[in-house]
Short mmCIF file of C-alpha atoms in Angstrom, two decimals:
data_model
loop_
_atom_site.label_atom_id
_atom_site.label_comp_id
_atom_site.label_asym_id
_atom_site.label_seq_id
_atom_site.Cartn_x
_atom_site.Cartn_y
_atom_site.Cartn_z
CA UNK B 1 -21.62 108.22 32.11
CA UNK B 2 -18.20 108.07 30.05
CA UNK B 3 -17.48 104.56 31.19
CA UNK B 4 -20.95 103.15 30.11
CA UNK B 5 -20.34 105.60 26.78
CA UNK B 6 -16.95 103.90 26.18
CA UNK B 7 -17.26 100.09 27.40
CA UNK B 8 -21.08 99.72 25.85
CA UNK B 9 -21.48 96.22 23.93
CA UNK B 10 -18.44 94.63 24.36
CA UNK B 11 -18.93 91.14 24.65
CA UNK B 12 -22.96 90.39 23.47
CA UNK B 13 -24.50 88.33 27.15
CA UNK B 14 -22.12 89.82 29.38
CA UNK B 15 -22.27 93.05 31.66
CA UNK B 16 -19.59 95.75 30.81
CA UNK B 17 -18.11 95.58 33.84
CA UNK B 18 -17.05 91.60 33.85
CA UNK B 19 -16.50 92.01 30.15
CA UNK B 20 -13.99 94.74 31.06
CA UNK B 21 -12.24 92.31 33.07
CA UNK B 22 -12.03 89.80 30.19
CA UNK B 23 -10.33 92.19 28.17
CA UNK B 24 -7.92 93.31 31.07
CA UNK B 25 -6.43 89.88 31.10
CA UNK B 26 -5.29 90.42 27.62
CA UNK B 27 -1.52 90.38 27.10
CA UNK B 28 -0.17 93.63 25.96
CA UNK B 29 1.29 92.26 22.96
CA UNK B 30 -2.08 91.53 21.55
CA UNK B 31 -3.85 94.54 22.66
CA UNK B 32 -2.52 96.31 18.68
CA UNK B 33 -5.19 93.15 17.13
CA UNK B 34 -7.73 93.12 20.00
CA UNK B 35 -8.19 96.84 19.09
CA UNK B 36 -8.96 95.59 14.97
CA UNK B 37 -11.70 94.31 16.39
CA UNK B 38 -14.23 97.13 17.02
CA UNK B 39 -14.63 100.38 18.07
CA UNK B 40 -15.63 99.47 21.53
CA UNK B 41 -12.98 97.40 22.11
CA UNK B 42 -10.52 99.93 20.81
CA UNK B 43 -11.53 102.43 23.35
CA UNK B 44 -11.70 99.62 26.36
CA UNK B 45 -8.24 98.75 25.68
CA UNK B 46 -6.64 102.36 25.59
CA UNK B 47 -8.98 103.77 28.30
CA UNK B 48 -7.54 104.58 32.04
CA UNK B 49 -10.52 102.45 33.54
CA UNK B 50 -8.51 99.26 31.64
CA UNK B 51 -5.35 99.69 33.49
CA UNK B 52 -7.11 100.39 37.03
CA UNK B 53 -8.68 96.81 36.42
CA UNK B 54 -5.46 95.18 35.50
CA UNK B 55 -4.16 96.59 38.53
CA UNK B 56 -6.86 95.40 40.80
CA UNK B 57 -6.66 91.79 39.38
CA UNK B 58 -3.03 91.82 39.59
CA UNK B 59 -2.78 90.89 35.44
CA UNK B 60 -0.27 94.14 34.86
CA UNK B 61 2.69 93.10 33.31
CA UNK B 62 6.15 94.82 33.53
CA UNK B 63 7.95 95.08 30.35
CA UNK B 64 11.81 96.07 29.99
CA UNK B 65 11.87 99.56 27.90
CA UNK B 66 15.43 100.58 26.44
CA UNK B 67 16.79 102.95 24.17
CA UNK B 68 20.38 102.38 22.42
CA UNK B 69 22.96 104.19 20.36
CA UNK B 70 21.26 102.85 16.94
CA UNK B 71 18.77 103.37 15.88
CA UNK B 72 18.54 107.41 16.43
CA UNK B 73 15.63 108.12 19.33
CA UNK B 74 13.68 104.44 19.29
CA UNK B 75 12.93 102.67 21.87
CA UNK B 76 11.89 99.14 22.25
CA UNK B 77 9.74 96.86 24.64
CA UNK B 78 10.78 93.09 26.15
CA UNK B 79 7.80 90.83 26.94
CA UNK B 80 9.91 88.67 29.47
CA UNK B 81 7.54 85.92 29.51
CA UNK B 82 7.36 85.41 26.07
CA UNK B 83 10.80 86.59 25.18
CA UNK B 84 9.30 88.64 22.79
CA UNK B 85 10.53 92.61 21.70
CA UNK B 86 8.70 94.86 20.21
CA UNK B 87 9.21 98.54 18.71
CA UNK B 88 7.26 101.38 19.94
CA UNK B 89 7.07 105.38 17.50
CA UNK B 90 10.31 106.78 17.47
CA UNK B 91 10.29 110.04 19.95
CA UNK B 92 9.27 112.88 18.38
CA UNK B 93 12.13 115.36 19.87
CA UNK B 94 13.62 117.58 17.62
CA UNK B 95 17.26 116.92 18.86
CA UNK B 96 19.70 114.51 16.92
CA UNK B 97 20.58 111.20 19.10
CA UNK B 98 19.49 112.88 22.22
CA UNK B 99 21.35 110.89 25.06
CA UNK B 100 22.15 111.71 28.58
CA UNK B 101 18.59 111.71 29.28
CA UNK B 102 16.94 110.39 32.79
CA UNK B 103 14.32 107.25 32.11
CA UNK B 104 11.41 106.20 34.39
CA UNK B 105 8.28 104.58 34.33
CA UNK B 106 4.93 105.51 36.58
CA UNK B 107 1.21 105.69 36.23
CA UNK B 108 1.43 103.24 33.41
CA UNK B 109 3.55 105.51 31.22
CA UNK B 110 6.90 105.87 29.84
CA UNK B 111 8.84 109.52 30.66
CA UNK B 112 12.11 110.64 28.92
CA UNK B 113 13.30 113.82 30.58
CA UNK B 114 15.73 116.50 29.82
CA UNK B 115 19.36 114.99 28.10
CA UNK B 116 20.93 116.78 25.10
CA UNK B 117 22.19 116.06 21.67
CA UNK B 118 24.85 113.18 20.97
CA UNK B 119 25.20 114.08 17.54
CA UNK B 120 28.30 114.58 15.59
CA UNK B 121 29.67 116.28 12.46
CA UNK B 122 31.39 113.50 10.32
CA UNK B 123 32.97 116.55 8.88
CA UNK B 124 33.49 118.96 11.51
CA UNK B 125 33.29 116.96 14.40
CA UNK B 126 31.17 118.88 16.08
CA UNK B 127 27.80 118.44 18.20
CA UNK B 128 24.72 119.69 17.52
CA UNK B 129 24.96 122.47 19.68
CA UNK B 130 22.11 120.75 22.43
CA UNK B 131 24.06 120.46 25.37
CA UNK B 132 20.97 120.36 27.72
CA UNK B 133 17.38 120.62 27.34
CA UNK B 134 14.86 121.13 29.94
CA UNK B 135 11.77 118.96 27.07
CA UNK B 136 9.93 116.13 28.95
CA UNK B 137 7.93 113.17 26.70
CA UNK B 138 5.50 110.77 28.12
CA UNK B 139 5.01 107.56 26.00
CA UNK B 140 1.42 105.82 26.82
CA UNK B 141 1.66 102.51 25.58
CA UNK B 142 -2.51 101.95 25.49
CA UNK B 143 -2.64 104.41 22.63
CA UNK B 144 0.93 104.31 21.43
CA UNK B 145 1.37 108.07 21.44
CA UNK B 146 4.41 110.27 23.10
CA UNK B 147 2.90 113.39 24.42
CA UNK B 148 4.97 116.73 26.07
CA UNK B 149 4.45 117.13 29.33
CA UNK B 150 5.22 120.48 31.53
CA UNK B 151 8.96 121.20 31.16
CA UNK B 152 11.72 120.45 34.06
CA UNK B 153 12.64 123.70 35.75
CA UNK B 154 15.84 123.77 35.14
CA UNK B 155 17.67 122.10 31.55
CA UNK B 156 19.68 119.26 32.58
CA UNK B 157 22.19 115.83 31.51
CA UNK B 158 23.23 112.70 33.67
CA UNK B 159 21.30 113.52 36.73
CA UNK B 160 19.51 111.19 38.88
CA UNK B 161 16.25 110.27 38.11
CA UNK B 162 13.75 108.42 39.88
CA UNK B 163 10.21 107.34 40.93
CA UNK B 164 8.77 107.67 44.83
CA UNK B 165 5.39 107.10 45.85
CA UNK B 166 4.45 107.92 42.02
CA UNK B 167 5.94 111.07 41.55
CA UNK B 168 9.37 111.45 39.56
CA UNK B 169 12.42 113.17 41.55
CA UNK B 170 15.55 114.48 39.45
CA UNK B 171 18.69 115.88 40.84
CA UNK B 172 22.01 117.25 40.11
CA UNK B 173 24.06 116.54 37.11
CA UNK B 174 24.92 119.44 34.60
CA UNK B 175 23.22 121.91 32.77
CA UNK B 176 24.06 124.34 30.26
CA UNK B 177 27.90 125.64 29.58
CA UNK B 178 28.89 122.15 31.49
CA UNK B 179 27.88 123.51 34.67
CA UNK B 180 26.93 121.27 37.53
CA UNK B 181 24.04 122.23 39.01
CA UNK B 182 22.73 120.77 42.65
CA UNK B 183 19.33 121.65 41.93
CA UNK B 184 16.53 119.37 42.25
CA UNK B 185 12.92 118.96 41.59
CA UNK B 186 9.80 117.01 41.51
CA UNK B 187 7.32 116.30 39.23
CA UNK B 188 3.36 115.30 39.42
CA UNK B 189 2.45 112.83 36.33
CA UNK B 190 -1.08 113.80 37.48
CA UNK B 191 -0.97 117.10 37.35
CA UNK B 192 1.61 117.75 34.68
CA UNK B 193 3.61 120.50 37.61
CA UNK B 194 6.99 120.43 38.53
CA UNK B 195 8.01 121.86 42.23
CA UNK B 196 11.32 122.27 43.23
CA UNK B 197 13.05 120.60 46.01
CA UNK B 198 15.69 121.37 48.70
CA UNK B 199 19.44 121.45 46.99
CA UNK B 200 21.94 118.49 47.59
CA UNK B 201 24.21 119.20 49.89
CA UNK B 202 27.40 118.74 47.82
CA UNK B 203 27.69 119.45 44.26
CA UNK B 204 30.72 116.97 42.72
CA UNK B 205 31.98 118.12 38.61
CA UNK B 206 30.86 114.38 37.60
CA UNK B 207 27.42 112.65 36.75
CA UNK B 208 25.50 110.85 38.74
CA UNK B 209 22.54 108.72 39.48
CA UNK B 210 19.63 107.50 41.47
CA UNK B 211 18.09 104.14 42.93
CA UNK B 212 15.45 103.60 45.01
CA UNK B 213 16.02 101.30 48.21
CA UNK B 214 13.39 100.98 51.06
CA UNK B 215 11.52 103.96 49.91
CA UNK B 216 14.10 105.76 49.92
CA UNK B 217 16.25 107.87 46.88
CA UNK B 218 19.76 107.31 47.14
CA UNK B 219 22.01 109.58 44.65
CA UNK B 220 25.66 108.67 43.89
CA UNK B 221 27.91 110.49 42.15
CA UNK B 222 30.54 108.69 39.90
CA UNK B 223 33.93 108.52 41.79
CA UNK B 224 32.76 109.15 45.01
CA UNK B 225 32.00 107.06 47.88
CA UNK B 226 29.73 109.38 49.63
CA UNK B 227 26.01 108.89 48.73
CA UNK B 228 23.23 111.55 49.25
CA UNK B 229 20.03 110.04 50.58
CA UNK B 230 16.60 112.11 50.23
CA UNK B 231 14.79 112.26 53.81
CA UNK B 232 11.33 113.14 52.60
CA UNK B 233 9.50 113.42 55.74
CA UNK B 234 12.16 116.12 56.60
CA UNK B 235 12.55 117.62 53.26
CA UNK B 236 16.22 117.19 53.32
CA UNK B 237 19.12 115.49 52.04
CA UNK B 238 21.35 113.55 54.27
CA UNK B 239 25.06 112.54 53.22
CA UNK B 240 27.03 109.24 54.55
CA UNK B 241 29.72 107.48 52.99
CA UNK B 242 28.65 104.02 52.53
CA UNK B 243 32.07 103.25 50.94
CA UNK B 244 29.87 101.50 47.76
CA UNK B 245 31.66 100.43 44.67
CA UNK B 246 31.83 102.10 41.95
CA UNK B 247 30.27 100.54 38.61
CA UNK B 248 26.95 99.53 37.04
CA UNK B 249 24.25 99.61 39.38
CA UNK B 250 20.81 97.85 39.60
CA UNK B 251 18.43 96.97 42.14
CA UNK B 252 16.56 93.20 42.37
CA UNK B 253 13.80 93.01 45.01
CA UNK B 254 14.52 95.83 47.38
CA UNK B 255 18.58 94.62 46.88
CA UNK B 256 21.16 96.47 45.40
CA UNK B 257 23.64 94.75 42.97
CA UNK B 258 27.31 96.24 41.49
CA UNK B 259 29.07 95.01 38.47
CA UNK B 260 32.46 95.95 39.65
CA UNK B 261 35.87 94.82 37.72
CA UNK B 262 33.97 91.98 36.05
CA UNK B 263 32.64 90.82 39.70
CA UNK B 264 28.78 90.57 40.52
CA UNK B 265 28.31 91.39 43.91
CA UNK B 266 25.00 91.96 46.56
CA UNK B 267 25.91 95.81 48.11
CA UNK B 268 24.21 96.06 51.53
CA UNK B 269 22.89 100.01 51.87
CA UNK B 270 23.44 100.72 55.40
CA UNK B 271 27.49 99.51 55.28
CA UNK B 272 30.17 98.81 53.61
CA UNK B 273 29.49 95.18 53.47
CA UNK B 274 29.59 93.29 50.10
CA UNK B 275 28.55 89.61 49.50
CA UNK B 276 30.36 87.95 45.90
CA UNK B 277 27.54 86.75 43.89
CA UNK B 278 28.89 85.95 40.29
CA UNK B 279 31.86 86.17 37.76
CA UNK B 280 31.49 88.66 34.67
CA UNK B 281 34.34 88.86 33.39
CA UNK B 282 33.18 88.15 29.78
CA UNK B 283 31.49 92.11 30.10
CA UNK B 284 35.04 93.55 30.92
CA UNK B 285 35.23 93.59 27.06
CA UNK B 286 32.18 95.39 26.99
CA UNK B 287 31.43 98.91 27.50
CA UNK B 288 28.31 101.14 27.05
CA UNK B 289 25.91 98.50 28.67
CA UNK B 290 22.33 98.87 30.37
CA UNK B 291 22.12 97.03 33.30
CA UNK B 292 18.35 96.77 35.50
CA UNK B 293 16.72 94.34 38.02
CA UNK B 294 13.28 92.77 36.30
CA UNK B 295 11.87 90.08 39.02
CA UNK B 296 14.09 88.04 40.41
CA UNK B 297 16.66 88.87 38.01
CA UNK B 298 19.46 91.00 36.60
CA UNK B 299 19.67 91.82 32.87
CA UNK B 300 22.77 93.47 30.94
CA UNK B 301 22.03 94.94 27.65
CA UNK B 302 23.64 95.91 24.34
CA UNK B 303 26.83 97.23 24.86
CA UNK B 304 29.90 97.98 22.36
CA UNK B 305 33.17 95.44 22.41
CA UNK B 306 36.30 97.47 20.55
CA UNK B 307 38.06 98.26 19.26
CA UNK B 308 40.98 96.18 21.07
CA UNK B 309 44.23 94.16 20.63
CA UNK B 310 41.67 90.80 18.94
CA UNK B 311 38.97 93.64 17.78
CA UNK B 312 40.22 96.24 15.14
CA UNK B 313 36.17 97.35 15.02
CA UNK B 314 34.04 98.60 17.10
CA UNK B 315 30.94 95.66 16.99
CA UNK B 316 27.77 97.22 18.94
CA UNK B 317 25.85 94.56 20.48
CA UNK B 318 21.92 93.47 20.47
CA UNK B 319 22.46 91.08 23.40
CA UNK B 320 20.76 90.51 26.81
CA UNK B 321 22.28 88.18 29.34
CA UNK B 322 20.40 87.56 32.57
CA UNK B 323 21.59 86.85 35.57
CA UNK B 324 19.34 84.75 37.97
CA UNK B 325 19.96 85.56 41.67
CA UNK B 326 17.08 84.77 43.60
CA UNK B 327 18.45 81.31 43.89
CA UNK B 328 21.40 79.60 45.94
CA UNK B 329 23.32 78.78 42.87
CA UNK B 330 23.11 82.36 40.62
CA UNK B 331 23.94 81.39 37.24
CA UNK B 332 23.81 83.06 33.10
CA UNK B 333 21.57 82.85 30.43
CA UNK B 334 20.83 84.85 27.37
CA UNK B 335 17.44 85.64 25.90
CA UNK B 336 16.42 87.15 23.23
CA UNK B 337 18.63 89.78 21.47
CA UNK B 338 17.34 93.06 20.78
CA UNK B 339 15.31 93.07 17.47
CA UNK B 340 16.07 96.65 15.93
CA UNK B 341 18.33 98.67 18.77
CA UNK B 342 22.27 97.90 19.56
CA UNK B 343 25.07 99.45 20.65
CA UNK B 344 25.63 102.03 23.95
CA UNK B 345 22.48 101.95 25.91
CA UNK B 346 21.15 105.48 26.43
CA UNK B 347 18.42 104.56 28.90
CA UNK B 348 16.50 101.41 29.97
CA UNK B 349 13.56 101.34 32.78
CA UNK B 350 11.04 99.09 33.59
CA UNK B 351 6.99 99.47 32.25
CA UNK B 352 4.06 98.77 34.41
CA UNK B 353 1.12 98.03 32.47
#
């Protein structure tokens, strides 16, 4: 009954259902003017049946979401096939600059989770006092809303953060007072519930990430060549020392890929081998950048260059260079340049929709 309620007389001759599927091969930058249109077509085009039929007819597109130093909590969109950005509502949160956060993308949403304030006194040079919160946002791009979502168990800054089989899993990092914690926990989009999950077996004083290889969450800790590896059908984490180096990391096509002393290079999970796959030594002048696999590709973002011997400011940065490696000859390109956010990248993830 609510679909034939919502999706009634959308396009006059034509049965809901294959009218639907017009609509759901709309590109998402013109959804904001299809919706002008009517009523009906407003609510086809932020309803949950919409992006089940993209997803059958394989029209989803994935759009690059990041977040930067400036401007304070806004986030923007890249439309890679039309090299096109777009700004989404600035997040709500009540904390200055929060930064630190973890970033991920499922069930056609957007999810910001815990972080803490980067916010400083001109004066005193002091923070905000937010060291860690425990606050989770959704951002649902059909309707262009952020919503709160059930809190994280425990409050939390540079932890790992990722997605597997649809749910989001988070672990270690620090919480309150600096502390690290080796906590972790996973959440249900679904159900709005988090549940927590076995500890990892070490706890290191430093940050550290997450990536997902083979269907599998791999955690690594900055300065440390042992990785922690999530075996879910045993409910456990397992530790080896894959001897990976250390740097930007982002994964294109099931591969993994470090920036390491201006160096691109393919990491292979199970080993210690490495295979040399570009020069970047122009980014060895540049700090602060967001770096993420999108197709067959690898894009660094923003960034900060100075201040230096030639640079006596600090310049933040609006660019994206791409990297294309899924040929034999990987070579550079830039794209568009960020419209409204530059500087340190605070988060970037990829959106489904």
């Amino acid at each position: 009954m609510r679909c034939k309620t919502i999706m009634s007389s959308l396009i006059d001759g034509l049965p809901d259902a294959v009218a639907l599927h017009c609509l759901a091969r709309v590109p998402f930058y013109l959804h904001p003017r299809f919706q002008l249109v009517c009523r009906s077509w407003r609510a086809a085009l932020t309803s949950l049946e919409l992006f089940k039929v993209r997803q059958e007819l394989g029209s989803t597109e994935e759009l690059l979401c990041v977040c930067a130093f400036k401007p304070e909590n806004v986030w923007q969109l890249y439309d890679p096939l039309r090299d096109l950005w777009l700004t989404i509502p600035v997040l709500p949160s009540g904390i200055k600059h929060l930064a630190n956060f973890g970033v991920v993308s499922t069930s056609g949403k957007l999810f910001v989770l815990g972080g803490g304030s980067d916010a400083v006194d001109p004066l005193t040079g002091d923070h905000d006092g937010i060291f860690a919160t425990d606050e989770v946002w959704s951002y649902d791009p059909a309707i262009r809303q952020w919503s709160r979502c059930a809190r994280m168990l425990v409050p939390r800054v540079m932890f790992a953060c990722c997605v597997l089989d649809g749910k989001i899993v988070i672990a270690g990092g620090f919480t309150n007072c600096r502390k690290s914690v080796s906590k972790a926990e996973i959440y249900d989009p679904e159900k709005d519930v988090w549940d927590p999950m076995p500890d990892l077996t070490n706890t290191h004083n430093t940050g550290c990430s997450g990536v997902v290889i083979g269907g599998k969450v791999y955690v690594v800790h900055r300065g440390f060549s042992t990785v922690q590896i999530l075996e879910h059908r045993e409910n456990r984490w397992a530790v080896e020392d894959y001897g990976w180096l250390q740097g930007p990391m982002a994964v294109v096509r099931g591969e993994l890929y470090v920036l390491s002393h201006g160096l691109v290079f393919k990491q292979y999970k199970d080993d210690k081998v490495k295979k040399l796959v570009s020069s970047a030594s122009e980014f060895q002048s540049r700090i602060g950048f967001g770096m993420i696999g999108l197709g067959d590709e690898l894009y660094v973002i923003g960034g900060v260059i100075g201040p230096g011997r030639w640079n006596l400011i600090i310049k933040m940065l609006p660019d994206v260079d791409v990297l294309a490696v899924g040929g034999e000859r990987p070579t550079w390109r830039q794209v568009a340049p960020m419209t409204r956010c530059r500087g340190t990248i605070l988060g970037c993830t990829l959106l489904t929709i």
